[in-house]
Coordinates of C-alpha atoms in Angstrom, one line a residue:
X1 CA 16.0 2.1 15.9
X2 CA 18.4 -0.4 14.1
X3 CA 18.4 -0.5 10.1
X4 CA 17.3 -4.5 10.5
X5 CA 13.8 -2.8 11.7
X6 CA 13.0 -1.1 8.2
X7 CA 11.4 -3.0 5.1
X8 CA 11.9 -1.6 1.6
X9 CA 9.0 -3.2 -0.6
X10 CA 7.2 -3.0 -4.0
X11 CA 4.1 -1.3 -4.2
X12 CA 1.3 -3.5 -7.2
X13 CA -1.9 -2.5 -8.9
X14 CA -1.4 -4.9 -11.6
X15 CA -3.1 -1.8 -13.8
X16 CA -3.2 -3.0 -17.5
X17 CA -4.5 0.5 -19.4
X18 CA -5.4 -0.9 -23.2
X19 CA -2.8 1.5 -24.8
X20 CA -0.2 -0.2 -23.7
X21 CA -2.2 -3.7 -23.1
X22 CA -0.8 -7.1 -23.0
X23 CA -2.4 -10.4 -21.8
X24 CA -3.0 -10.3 -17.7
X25 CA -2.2 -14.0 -17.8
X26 CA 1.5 -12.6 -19.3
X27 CA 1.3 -9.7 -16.8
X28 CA 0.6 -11.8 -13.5
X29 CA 3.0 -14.3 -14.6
X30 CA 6.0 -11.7 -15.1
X31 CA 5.1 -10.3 -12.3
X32 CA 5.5 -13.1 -9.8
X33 CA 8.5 -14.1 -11.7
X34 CA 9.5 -10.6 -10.7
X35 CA 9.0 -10.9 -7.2
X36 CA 10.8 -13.9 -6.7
X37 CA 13.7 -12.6 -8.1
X38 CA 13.0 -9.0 -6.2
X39 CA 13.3 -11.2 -3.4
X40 CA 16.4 -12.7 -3.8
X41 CA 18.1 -9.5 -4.5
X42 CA 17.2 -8.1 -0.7
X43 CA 13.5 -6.9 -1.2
X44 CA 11.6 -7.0 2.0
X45 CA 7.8 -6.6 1.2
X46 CA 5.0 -6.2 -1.3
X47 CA 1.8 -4.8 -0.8
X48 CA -1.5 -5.2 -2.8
X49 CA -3.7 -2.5 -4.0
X50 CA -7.6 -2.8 -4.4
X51 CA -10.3 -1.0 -6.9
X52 CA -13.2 -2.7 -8.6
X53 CA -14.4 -2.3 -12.1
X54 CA -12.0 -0.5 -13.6
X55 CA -11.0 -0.4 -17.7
X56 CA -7.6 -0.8 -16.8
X57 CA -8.2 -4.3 -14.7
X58 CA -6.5 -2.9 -11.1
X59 CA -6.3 -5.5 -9.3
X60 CA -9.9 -6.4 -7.7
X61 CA -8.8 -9.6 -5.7
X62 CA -5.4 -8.8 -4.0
X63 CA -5.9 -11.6 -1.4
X64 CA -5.9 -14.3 -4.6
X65 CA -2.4 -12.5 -5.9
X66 CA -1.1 -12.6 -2.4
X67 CA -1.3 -16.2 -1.9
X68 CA 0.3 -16.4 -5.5
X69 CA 3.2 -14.6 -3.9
X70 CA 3.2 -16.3 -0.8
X71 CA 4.2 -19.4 -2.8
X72 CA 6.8 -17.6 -4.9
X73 CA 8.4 -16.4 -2.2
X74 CA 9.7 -17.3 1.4
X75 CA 10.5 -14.3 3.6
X76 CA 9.0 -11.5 1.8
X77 CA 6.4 -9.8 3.9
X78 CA 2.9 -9.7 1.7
X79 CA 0.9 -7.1 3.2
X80 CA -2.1 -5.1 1.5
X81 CA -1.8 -1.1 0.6
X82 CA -5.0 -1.4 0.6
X83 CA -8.2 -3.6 0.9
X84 CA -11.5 -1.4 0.6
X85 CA -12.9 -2.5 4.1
X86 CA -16.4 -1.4 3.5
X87 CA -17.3 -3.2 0.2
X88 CA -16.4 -6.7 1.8
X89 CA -17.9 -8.8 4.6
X90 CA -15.6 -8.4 7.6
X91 CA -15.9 -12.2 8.6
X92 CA -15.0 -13.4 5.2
X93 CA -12.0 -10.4 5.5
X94 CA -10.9 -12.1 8.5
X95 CA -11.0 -15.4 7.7
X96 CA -9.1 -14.9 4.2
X97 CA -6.3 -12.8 6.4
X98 CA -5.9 -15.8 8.4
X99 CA -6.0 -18.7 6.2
X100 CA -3.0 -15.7 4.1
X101 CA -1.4 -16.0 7.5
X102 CA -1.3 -19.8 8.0
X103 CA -0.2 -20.1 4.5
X104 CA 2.4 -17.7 4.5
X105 CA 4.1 -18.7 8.3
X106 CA 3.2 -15.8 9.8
X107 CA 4.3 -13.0 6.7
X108 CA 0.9 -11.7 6.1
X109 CA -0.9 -8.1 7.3
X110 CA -4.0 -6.5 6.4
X111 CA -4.3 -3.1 5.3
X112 CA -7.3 -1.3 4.9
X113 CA -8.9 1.7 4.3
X114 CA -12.6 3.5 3.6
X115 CA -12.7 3.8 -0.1
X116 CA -14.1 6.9 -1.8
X117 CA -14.7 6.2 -5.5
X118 CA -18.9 5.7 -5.6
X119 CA -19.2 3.6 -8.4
X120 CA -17.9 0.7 -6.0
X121 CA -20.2 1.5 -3.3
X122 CA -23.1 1.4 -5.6
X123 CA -21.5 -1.7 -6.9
X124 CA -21.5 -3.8 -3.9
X125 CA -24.6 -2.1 -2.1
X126 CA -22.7 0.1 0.2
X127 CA -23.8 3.5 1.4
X128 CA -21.1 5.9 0.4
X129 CA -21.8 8.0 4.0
X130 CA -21.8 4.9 6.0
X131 CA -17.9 4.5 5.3
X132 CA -16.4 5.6 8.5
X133 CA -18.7 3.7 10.5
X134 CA -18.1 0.3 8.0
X135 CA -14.2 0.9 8.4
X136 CA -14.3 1.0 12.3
X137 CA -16.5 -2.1 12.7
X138 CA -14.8 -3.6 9.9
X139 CA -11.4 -3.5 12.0
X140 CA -13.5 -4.3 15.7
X141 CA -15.2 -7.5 13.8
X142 CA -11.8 -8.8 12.4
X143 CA -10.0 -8.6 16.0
X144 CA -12.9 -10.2 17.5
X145 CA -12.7 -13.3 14.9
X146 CA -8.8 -13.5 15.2
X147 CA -9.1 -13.9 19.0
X148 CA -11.3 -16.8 19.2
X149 CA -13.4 -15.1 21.0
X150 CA -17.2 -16.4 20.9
X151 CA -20.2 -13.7 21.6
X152 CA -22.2 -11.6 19.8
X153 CA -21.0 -8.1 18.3
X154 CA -23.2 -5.2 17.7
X155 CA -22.8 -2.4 15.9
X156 CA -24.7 0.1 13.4
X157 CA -23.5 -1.5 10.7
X158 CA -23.5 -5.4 11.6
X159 CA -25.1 -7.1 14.0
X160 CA -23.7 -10.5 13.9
X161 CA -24.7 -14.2 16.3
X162 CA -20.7 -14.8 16.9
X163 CA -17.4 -14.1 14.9
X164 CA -15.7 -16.9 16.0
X165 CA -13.6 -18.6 12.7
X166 CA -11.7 -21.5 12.7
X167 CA -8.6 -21.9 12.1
X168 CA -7.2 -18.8 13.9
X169 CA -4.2 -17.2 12.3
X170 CA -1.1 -18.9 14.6
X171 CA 0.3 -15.4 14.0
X172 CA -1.9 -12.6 14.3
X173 CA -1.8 -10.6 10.9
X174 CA -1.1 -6.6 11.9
X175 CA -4.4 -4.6 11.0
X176 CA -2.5 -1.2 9.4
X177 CA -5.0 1.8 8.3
X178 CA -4.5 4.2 5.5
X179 CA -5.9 7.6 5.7
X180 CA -5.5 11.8 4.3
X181 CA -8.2 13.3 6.0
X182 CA -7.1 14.5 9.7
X183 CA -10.6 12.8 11.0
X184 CA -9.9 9.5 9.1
X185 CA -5.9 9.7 10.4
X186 CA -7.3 10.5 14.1
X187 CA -9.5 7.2 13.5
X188 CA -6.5 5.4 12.1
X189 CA -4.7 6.3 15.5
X190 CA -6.9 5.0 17.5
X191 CA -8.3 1.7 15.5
X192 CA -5.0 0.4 13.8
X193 CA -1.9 -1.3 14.9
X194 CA -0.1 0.8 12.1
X195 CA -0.3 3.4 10.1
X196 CA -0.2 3.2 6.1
X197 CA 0.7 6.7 4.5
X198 CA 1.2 8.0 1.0
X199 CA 3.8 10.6 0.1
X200 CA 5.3 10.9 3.7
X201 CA 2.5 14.0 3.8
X202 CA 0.6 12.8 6.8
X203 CA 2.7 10.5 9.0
X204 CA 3.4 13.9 11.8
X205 CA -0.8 13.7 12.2
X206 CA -0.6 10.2 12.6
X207 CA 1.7 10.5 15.2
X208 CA 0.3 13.4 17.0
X209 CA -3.4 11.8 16.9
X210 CA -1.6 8.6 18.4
X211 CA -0.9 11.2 21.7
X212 CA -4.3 12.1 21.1
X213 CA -5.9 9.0 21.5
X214 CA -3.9 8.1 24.5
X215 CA -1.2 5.8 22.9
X216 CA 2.4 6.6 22.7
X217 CA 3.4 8.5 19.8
X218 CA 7.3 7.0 20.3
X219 CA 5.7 3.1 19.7
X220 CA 3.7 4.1 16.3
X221 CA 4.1 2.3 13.3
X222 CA 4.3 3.8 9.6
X223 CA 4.3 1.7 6.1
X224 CA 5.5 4.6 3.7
X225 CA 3.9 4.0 0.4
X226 CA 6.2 6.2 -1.9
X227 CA 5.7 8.3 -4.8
X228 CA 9.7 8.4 -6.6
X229 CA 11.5 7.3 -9.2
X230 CA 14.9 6.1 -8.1
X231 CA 17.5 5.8 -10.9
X232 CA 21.1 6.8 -12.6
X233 CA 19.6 9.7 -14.6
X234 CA 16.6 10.1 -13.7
X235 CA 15.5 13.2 -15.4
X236 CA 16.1 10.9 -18.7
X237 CA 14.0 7.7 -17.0
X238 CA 11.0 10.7 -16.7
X239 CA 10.8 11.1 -20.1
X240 CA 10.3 7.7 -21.0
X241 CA 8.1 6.8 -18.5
X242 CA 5.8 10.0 -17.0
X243 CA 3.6 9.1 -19.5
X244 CA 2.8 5.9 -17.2
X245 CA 2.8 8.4 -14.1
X246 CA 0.1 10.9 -16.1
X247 CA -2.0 7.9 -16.5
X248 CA -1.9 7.0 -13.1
X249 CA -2.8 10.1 -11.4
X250 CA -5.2 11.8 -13.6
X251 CA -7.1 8.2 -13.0
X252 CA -6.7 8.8 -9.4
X253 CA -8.0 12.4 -9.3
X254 CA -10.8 11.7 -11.5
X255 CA -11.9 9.3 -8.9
X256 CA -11.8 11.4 -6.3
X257 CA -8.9 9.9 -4.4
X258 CA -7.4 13.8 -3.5
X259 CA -10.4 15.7 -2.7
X260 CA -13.8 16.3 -5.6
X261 CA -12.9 15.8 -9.1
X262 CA -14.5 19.3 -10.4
X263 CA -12.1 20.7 -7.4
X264 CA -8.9 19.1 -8.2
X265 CA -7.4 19.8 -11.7
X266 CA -5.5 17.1 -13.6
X267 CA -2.2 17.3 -14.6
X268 CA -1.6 18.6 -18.1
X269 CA 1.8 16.8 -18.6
X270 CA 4.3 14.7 -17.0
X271 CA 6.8 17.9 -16.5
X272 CA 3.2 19.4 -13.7
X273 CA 3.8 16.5 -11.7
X274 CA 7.2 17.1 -11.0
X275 CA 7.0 20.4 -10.3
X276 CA 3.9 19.9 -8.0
X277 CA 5.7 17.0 -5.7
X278 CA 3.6 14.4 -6.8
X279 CA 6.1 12.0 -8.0
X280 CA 10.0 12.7 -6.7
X281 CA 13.0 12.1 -8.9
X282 CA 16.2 10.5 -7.4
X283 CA 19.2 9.3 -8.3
X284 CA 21.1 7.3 -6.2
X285 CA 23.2 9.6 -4.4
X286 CA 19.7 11.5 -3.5
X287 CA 17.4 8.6 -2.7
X288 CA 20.1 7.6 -0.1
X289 CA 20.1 11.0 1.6
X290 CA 16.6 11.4 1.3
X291 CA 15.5 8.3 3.0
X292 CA 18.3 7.8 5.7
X293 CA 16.6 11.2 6.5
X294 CA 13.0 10.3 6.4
X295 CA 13.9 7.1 8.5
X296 CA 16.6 8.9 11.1
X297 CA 13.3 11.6 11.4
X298 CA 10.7 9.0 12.0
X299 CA 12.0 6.0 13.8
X300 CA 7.9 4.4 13.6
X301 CA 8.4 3.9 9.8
X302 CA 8.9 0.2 9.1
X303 CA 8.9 -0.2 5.7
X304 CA 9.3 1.8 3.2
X305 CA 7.6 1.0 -0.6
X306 CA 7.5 2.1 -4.2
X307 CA 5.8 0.7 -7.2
X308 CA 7.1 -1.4 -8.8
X309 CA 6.1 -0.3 -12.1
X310 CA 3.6 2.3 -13.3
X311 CA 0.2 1.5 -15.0
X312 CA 1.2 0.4 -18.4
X313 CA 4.6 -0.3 -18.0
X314 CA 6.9 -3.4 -19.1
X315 CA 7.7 -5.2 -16.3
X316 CA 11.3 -5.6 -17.2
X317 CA 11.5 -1.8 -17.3
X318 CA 10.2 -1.4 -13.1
X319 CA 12.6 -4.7 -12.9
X320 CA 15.6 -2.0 -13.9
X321 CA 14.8 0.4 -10.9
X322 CA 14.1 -2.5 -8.4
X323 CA 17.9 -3.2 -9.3
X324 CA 19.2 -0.3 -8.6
X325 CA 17.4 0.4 -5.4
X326 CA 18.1 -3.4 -3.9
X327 CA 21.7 -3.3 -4.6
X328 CA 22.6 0.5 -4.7
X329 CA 20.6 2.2 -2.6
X330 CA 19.4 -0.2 0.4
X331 CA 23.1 -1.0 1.2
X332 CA 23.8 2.2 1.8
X333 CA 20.7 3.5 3.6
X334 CA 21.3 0.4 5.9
X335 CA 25.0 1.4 6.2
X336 CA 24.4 5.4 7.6
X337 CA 21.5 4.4 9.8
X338 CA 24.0 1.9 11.4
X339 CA 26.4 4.1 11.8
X340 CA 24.4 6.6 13.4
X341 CA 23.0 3.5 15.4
X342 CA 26.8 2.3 16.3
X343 CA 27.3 6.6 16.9
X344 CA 23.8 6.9 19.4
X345 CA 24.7 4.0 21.3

């Protein structure tokens, strides 16, 4: 591995919760502003989130924002983290992705994943137990209309004349997979071209299931979405902001995105989701130890992503910690993992 292979990024939900509310026209807007300038400062990617009729407004069309950002920026990678395959139409998925692609030169991938929270399912007519089986032939339909291929496909879920769309991508988007259950990271192995994990809990089962599934564990590829807070005291930025971070996950686990919701407790206070390992707190000297680690002892990652701001909070204050992680702690992540390069070789 060289440190040129590795992406850091900014993870969006563009969440708006009404107790801290401002306009989403203002919130969009500072937000692209923000990514142009996160750009120009050495940030590598951003990737789009996806849930559907929530208070809060999370983002429900990520493939609209990233061709905002495609236009804001020019060689950010815009990728998705993730896109609920099972609510959509996998045609219309695959023709968006592409037309993302053309527009973009090439910096566009699709992330998806099978969704959990029921009220979307019921939403857009989707069987909640049919998710699995929606995912996989989500993924098979997508490669089949990026390769210009034109036949039939049948499946249990879609039965469609041909796939064919026009115009093809003239680079082929990746097609990463997100996952937590062992079954769902075993089908990740075997469907994706890449692996999208949360916390840095599940990327060893990726990798193993890649064996599994006959494919080389050593050629995998992980997009680390990451759950820290990177700054100079950050003990002191906890206090101002877990408030944002109680939000956030108690929202989560009451839509069952970590098991059942009468199963998994909510946090009482921001303090609880430290002291579980829900959120991390680093300051610079940590952050760099801690990820020239997690990158020396997984090669496969290739980018590596944090939000950009929590649920609620002022843009310029995520803006702060994008600062200090572009020009404090990149440099010097980049700098040990060439040196162990320069060492190895």
């Amino acid at each position: 591995m060289t440190e040129q292979s590795v992406n850091f990024g900014l993870w969006y939900d563009f969440r708006n919760p009404e107790r801290w509310f401002r306009p989403f026209s203002t919130l969009y807007r500072e937000a692209l502003d923000q990514l142009a300038w996160a750009e120009s400062v050495g940030i590598g990617s951003v990737w789009l989130t996806e849930h559907h009729f929530c208070e809060d407004g999370y983002t429900p069309s990520p493939y609209t924002l990233a061709a905002a950002i495609g236009e804001r920026t020019k060689t950010m990678r815009i990728g998705t983290n993730l896109v609920i395959a099972p609510l959509h139409n996998p045609v219309r998925l695959a023709e968006d992705a592409a037309t993302l692609s053309l527009l973009t030169g090439g910096r566009f991938d699709l992330g998806l994943g099978q969704g959990y929270w029921a009220p979307e399912f019921a939403a857009f007519d989707r069987n909640l137990k049919h998710r699995p089986s929606l995912l996989e032939e989500s993924v098979a339909v997508i490669r089949q209309a990026w390769s210009g291929e034109e036949k039939p496909f049948e499946g249990k879920r879609f039965s469609l004349p041909s796939v064919r769309i026009t115009p093809k991508p003239e680079v082929t988007p990746k097609l990463l997979v997100g996952a937590m259950a062992d079954p769902a990271i075993e089908r990740a192995a075997r469907i994706s071209d890449g692996f999208l994990s949360t916390q840095n809990v599940h990327q060893q089962s990726y990798l193993d299931a890649l064996d599994r599934v006959g494919k080389s564990s050593a050629d995998g590829q992980i997009f680390a979405g990451q759950w820290a807070v990177i700054a100079e005291d950050p003990e002191r930025e906890w206090a101002r902001i877990g408030q944002y971070a109680l939000y956030q996950l108690n929202n989560y686990i009451e839509w069952g995105a970590f098991g059942p919701p009468d199963v998994v407790p909510k946090f009482e206070n921001a303090d609880q989701i430290v002291a579980g390992g829900a959120f991390q707190l680093w300051d610079v000297a940590t952050a760099v130890d801690e990820l020239t680690s997690l990158l020396e002892d997984k090669p496969q990652i290739k980018d590596v992503h944090f939000w950009a701001q929590l649920p609620g909070e002022p843009v310029d204050s995520g803006s702060a910690r994008i600062e200090l992680l572009a020009t404090k702690v990149v440099p010097q992540v980049r700098q040990r993992l060439a040196e162990k390069a320069g060492v190895a070789g």
